[in-house]
mmCIF file of C-alpha atoms in Angstrom:
data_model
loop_
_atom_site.group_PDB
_atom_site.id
_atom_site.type_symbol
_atom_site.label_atom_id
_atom_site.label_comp_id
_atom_site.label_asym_id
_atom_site.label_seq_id
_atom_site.Cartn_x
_atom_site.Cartn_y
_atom_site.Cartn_z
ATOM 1 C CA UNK A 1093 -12.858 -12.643 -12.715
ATOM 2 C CA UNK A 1094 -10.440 -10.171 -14.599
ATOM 3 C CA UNK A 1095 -7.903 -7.972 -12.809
ATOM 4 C CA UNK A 1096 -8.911 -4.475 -11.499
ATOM 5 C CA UNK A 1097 -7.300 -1.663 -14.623
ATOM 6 C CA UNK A 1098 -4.950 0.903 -12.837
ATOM 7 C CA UNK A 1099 -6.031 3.588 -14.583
ATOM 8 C CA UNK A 1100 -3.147 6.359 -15.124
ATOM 9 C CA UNK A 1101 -4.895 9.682 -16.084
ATOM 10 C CA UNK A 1102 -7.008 9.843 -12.722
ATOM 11 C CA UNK A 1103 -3.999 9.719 -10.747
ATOM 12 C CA UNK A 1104 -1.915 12.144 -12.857
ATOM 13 C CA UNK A 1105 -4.729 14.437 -12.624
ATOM 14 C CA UNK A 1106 -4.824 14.827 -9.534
ATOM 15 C CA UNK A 1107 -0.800 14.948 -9.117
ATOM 16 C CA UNK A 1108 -0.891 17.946 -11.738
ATOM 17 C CA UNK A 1109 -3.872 19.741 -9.590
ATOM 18 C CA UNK A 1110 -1.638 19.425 -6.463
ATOM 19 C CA UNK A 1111 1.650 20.854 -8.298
ATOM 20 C CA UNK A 1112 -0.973 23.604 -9.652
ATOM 21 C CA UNK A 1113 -1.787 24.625 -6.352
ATOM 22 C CA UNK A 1114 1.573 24.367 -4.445
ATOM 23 C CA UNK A 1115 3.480 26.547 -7.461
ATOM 24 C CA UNK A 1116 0.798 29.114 -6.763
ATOM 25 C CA UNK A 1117 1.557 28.385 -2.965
ATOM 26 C CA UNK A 1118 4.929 29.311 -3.846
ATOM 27 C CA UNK A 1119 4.866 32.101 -5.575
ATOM 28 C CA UNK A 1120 2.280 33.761 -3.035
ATOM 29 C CA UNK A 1121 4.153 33.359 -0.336
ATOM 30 C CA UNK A 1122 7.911 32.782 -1.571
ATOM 31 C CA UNK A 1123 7.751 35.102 -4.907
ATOM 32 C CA UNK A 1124 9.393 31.624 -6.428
ATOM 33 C CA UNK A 1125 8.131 30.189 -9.804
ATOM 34 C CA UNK A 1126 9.474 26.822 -10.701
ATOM 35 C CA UNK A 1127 11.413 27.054 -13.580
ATOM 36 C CA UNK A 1128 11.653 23.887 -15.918
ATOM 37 C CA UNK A 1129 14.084 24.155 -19.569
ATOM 38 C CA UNK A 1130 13.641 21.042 -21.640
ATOM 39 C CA UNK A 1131 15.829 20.544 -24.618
ATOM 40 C CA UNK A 1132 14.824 18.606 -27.459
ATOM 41 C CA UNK A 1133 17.603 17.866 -30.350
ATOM 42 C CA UNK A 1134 16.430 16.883 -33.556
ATOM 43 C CA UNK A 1135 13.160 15.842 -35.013
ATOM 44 C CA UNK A 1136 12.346 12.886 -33.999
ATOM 45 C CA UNK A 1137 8.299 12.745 -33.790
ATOM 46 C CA UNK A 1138 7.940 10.680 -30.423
ATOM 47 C CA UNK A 1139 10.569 12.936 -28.831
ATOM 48 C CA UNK A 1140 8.398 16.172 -30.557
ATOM 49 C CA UNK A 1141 5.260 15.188 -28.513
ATOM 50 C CA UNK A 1142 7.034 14.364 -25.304
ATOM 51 C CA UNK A 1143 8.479 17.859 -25.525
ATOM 52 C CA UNK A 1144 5.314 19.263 -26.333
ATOM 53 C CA UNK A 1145 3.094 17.927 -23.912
ATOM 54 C CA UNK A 1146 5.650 18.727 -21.134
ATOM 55 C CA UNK A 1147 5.834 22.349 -21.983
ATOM 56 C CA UNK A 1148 2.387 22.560 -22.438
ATOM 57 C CA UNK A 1149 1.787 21.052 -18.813
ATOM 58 C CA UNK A 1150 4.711 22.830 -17.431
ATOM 59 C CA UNK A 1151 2.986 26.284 -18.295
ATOM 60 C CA UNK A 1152 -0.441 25.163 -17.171
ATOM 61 C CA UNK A 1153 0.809 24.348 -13.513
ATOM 62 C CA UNK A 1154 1.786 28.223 -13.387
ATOM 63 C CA UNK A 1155 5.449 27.367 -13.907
ATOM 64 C CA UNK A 1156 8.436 29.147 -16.261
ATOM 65 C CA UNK A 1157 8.763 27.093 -18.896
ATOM 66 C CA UNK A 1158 10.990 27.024 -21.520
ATOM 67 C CA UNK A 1159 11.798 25.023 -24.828
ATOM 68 C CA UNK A 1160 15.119 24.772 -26.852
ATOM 69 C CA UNK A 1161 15.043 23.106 -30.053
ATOM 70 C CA UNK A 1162 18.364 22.190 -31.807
ATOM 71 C CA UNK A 1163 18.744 21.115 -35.040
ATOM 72 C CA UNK A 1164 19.709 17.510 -35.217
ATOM 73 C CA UNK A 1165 23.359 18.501 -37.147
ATOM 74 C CA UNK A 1166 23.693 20.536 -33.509
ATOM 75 C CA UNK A 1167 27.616 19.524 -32.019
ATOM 76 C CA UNK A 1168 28.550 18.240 -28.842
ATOM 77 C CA UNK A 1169 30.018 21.274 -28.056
ATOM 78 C CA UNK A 1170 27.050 23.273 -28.828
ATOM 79 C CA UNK A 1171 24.700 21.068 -26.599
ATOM 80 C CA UNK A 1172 27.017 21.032 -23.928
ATOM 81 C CA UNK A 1173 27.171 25.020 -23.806
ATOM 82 C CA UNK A 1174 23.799 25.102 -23.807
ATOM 83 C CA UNK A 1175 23.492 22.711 -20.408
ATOM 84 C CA UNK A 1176 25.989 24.807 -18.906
ATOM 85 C CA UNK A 1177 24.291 28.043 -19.433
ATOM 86 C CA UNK A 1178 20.992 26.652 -17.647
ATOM 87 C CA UNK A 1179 22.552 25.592 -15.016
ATOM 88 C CA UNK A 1180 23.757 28.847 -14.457
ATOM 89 C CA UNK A 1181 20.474 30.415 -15.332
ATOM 90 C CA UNK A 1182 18.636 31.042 -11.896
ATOM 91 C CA UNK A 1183 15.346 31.543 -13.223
ATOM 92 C CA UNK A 1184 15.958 27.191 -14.420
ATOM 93 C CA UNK A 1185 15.247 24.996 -11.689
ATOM 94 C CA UNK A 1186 14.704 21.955 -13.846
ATOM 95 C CA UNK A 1187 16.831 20.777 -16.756
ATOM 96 C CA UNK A 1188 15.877 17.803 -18.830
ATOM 97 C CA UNK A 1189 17.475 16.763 -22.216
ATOM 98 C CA UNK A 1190 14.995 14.784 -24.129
ATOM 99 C CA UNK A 1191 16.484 11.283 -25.325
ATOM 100 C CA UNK A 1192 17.518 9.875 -27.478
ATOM 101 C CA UNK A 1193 19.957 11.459 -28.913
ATOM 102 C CA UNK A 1194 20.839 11.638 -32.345
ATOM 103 C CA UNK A 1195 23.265 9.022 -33.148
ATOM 104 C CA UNK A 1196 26.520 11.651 -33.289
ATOM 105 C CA UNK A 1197 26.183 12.829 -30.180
ATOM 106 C CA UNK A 1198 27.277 11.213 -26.685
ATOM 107 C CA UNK A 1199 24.516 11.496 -24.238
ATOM 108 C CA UNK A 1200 26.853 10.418 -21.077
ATOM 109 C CA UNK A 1201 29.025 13.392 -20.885
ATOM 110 C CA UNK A 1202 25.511 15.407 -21.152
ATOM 111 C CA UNK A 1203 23.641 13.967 -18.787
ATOM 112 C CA UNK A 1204 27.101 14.476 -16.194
ATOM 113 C CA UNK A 1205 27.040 17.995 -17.596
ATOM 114 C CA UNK A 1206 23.855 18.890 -15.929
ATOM 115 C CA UNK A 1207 23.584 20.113 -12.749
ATOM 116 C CA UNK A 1208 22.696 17.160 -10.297
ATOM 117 C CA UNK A 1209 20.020 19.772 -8.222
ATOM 118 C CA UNK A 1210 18.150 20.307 -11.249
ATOM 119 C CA UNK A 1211 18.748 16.847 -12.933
ATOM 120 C CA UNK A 1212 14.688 16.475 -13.132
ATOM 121 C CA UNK A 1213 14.940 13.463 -15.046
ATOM 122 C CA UNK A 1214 16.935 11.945 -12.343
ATOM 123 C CA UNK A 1215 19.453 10.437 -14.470
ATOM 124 C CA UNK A 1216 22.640 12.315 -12.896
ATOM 125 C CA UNK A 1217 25.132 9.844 -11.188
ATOM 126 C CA UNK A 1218 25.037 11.426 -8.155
ATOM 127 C CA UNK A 1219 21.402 11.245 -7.847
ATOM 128 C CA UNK A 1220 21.288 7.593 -8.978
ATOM 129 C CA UNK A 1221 24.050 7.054 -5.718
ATOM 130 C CA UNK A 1222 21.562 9.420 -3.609
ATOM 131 C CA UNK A 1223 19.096 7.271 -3.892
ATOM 132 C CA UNK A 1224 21.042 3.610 -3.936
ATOM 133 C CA UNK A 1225 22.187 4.322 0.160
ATOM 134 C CA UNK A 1226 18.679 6.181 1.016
ATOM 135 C CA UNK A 1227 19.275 9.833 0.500
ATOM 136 C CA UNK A 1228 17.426 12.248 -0.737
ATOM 137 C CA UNK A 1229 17.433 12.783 -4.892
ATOM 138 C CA UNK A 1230 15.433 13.914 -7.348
ATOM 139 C CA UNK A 1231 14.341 10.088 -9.332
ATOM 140 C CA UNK A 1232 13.768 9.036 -12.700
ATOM 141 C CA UNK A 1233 9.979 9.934 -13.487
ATOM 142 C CA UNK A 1234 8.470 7.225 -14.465
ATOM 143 C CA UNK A 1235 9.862 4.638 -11.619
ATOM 144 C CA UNK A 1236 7.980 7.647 -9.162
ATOM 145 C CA UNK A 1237 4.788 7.437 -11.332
ATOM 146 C CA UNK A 1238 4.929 3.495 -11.057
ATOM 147 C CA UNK A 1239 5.442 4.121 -7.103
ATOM 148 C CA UNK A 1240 2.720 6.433 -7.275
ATOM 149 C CA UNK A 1241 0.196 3.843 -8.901
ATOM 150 C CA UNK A 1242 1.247 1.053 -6.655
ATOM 151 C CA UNK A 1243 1.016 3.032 -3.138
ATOM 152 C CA UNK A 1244 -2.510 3.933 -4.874
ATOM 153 C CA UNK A 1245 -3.644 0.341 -5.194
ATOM 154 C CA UNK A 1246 -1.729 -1.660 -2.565
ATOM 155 C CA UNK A 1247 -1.379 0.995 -0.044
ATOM 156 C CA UNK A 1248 1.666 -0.531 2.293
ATOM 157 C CA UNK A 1249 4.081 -2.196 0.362
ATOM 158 C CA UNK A 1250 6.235 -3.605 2.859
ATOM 159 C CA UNK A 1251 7.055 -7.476 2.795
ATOM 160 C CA UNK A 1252 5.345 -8.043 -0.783
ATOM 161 C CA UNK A 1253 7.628 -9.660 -3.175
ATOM 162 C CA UNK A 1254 8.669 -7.319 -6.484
ATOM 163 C CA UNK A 1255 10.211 -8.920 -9.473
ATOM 164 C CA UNK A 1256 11.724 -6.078 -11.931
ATOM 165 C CA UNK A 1257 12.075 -7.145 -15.220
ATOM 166 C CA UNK A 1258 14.801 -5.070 -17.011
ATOM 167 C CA UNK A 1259 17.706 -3.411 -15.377
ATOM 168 C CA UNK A 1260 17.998 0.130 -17.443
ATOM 169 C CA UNK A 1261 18.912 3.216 -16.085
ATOM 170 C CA UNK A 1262 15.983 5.032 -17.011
ATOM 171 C CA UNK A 1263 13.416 2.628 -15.304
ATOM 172 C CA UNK A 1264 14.568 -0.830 -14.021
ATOM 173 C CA UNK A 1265 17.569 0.251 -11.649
ATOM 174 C CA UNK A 1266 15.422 3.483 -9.709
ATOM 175 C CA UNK A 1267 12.770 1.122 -9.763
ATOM 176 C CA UNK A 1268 14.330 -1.432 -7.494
ATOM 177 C CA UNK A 1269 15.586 1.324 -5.423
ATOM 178 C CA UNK A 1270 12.166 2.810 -4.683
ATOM 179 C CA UNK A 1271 10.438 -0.384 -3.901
ATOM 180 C CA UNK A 1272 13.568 -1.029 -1.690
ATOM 181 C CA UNK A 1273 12.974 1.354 0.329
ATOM 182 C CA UNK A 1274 9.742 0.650 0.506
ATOM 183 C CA UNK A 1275 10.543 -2.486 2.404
ATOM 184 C CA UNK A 1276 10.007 -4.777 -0.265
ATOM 185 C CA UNK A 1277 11.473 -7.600 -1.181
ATOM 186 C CA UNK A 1278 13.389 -7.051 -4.667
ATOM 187 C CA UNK A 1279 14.449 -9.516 -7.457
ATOM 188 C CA UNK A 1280 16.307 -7.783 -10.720
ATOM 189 C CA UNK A 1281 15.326 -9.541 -13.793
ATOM 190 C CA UNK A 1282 16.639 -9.898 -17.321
ATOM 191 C CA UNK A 1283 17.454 -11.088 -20.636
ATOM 192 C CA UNK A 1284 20.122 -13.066 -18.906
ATOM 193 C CA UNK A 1285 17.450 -14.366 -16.168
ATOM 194 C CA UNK A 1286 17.654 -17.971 -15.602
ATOM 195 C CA UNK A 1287 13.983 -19.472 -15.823
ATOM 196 C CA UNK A 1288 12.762 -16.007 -16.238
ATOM 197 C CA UNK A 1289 8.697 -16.921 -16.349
ATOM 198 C CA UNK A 1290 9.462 -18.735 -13.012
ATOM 199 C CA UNK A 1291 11.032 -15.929 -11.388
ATOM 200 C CA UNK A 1292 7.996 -13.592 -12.620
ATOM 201 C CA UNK A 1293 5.749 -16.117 -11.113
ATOM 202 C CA UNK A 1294 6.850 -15.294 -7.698
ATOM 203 C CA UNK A 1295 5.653 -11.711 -7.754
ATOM 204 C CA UNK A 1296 3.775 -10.018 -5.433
ATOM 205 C CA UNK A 1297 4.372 -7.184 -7.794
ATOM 206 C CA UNK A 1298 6.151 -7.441 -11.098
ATOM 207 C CA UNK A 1299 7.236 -4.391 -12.991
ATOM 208 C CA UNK A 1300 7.885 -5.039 -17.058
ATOM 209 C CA UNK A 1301 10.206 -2.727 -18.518
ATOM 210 C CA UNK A 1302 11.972 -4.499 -21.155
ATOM 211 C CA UNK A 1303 10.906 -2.924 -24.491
ATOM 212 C CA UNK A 1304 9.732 -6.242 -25.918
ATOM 213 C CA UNK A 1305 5.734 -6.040 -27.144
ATOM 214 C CA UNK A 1306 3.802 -8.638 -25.335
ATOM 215 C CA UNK A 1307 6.953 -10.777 -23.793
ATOM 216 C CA UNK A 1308 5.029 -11.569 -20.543
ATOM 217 C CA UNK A 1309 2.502 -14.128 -20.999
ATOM 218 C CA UNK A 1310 -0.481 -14.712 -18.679
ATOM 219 C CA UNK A 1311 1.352 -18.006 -17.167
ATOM 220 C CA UNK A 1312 4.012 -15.991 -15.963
ATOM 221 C CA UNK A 1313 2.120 -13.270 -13.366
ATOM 222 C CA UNK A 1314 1.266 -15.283 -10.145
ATOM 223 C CA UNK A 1315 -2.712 -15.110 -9.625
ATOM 224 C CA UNK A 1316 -3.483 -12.080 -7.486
ATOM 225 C CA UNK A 1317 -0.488 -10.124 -8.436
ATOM 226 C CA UNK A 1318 -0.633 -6.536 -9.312
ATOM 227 C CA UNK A 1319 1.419 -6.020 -12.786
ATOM 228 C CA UNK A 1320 2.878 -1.968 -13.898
ATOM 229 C CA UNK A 1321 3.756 -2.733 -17.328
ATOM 230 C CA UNK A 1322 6.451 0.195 -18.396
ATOM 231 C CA UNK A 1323 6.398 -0.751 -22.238
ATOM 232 C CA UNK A 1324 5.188 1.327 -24.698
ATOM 233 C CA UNK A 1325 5.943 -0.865 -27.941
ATOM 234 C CA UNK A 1326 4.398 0.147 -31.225
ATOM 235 C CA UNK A 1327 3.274 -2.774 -33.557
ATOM 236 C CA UNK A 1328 0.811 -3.678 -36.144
ATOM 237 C CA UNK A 1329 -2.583 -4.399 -35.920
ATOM 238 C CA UNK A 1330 -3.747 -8.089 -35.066
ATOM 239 C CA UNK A 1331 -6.410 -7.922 -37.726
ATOM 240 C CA UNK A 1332 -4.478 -8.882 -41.188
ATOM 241 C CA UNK A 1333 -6.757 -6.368 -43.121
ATOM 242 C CA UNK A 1334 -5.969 -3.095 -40.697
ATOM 243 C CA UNK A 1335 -2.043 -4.498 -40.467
ATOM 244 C CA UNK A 1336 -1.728 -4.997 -44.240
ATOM 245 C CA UNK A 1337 -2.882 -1.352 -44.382
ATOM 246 C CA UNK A 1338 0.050 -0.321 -42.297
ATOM 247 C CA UNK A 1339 -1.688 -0.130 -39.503
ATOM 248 C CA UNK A 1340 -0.460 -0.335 -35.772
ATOM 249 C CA UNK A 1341 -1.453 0.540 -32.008
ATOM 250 C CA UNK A 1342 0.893 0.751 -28.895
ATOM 251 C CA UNK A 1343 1.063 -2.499 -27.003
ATOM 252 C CA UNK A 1344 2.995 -2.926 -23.392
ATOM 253 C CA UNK A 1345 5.682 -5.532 -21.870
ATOM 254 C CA UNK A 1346 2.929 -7.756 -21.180
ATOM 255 C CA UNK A 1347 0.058 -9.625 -22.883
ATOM 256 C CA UNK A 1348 -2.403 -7.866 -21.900
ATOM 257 C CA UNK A 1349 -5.435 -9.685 -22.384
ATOM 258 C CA UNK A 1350 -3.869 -12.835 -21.064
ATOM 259 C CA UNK A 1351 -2.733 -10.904 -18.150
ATOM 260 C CA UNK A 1352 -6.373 -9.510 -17.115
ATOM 261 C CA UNK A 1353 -7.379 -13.400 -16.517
ATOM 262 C CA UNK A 1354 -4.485 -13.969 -14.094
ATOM 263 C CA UNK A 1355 -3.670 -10.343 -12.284
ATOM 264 C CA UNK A 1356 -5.310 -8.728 -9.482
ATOM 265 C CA UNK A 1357 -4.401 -5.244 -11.107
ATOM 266 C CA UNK A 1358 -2.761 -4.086 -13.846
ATOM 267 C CA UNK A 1359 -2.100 -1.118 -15.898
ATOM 268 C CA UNK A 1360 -3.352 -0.530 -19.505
ATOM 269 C CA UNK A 1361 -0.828 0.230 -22.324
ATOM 270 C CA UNK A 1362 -1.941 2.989 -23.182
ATOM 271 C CA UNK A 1363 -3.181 5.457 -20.608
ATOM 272 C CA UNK A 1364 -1.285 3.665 -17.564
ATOM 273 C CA UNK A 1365 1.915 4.372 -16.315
ATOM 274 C CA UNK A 1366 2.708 6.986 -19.653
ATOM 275 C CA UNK A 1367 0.186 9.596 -18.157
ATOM 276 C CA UNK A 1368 2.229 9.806 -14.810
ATOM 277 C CA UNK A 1369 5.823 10.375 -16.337
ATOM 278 C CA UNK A 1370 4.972 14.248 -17.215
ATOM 279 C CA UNK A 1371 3.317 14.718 -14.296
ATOM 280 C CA UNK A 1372 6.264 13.297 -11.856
ATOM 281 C CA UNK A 1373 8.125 15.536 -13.719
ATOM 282 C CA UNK A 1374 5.919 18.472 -12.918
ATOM 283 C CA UNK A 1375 6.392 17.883 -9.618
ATOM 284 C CA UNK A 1376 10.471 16.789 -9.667
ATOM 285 C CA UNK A 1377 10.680 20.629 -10.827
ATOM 286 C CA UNK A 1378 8.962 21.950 -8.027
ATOM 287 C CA UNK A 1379 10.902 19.892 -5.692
ATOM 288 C CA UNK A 1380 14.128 21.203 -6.964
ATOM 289 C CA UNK A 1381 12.846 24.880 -6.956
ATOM 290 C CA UNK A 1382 12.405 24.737 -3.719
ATOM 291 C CA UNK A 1383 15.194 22.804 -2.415
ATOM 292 C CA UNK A 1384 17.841 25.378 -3.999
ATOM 293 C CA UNK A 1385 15.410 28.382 -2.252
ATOM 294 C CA UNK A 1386 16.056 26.187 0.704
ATOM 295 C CA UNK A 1387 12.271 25.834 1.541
ATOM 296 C CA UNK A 1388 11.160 22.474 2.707
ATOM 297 C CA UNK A 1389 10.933 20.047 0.010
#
């Protein structure tokens, strides 16, 4: 038997249609459109279609959307007055600067700069505290789209064990929040991990976010266990021929094809957990428009 594919598009799909319908909800009854401003600094071509796809989605949900492009000479100063002017902008509800940076410029003091009630990437220390002692915050995207998927497959995920491997900021540290609250049982792995295939091998549910193509074999996933690999690695083609041609294809965290003979469910690299990320961000938006018009969010 191979493991059941948690399929990513479906599910964002139907996340987008619901964020469709509740921004023209809101702006029926409320005369409030969800504003979302994403900057992008630099040309970097990854960070290009990221910003594309979520201003493209951002306007097809019915929302204000707007894009800022800065040239990748653009100053600290310059970025930072641009943060503080959409915070103060009322018809902004959503601020995200797309990262990374380029190398000259100090993405901590922006990422403080923004307002934490339209942080929409979720990045903000206070909403990272918010959500370490259980209040609410607006969260990372992609640890919500991973949530998402697994409340979609497993339904109740209380008392299942969840090994996280990698502990970033983005991903790894929300992550183990959400599932905490979600009465599992939590182990934070990493590089540092003592027996690390071991401690992968007693998930219930193991989330790889590590960056590293193809670093979790089949012998580490424990047989049943549903796997949301986060990695979106870019490498050359197995085939010699297509890889001498300079060829390559996105790859996850995990071995895939090993994986599928051992996991009860996993998520394909591509078309997994990436397809989620824009549309939890579609819907972070709308939850901070309408917790600063003090609607129910």
């Amino acid at each position: 038997m191979t493991a059941k594919i948690i399929e990513g598009l479906p599910v964002a799909e139907r996340l987008r249609a619901e964020v469709t319908a509740e921004v023209a909800r809101l702006r029926a009854e409320h005369g409030l459109q969800p504003g979302l401003a994403v900057v992008l600094v630099g040309d970097d071509p990854a960070s290009q279609s990221y910003v594309k796809s979520k201003g493209e989605q951002s306007l097809a949900a019915g929302m204000h959307s707007v894009t800022h492009r800065l040239p990748a000479e653009t100053s600290q100063e310059t970025l930072l007055k641009l943060v503080h002017e959409l915070n103060a902008d009322p018809k902004i509800h959503g601020i995200l600067v797309q990262l990374p940076l380029p190398k000259h410029l100090d993405e901590k003091p922006v990422i403080d700069a923004i307002d934490p009630d339209k942080d929409v990437d979720g990045l903000h220390v206070v909403n990272a505290g918010r959500l370490a002692v259980g209040l609410p915050a607006l969260t990372a995207c992609t640890p919500v789209g991973c949530m998402v998927l697994l409340r979609d497959t497993l339904g109740d995920l209380t008392g299942k064990h969840a090994v996280v491997l990698g502990r970033s900021r983005l991903v790894g540290k929300p992550i183990g929040q959400l599932l905490l609250a979600a009465n599992c049982t939590v182990t934070m792995a990493h590089s540092k991990t003592v027996d690390l295939a071991g401690v992968c091998r007693m998930a219930d549910i193991l989330v790889a976010a590590v960056g590293q193509p193809r670093m979790v074999r089949g012998d580490w996933i424990k047989p049943g266990a549903t796997v949301i690999d986060v990695g979106i690695n870019r490498v050359p083609f197995d085939n010699p021929e297509q890889a001498a041609l300079g060829k390559t294809k996105l790859v996850g965290d995990v071995n895939y094809k090993e994986a599928l003979q051992v996991a009860g469910a996993i998520t394909p690299v591509p078309k997994g957990v990436g397809p989620m990320t824009v549309a939890c961000l579609l819907q972070n938006t709308v939850t901070a428009a309408k917790r600063q018009a003090g609607l129910d969010a």
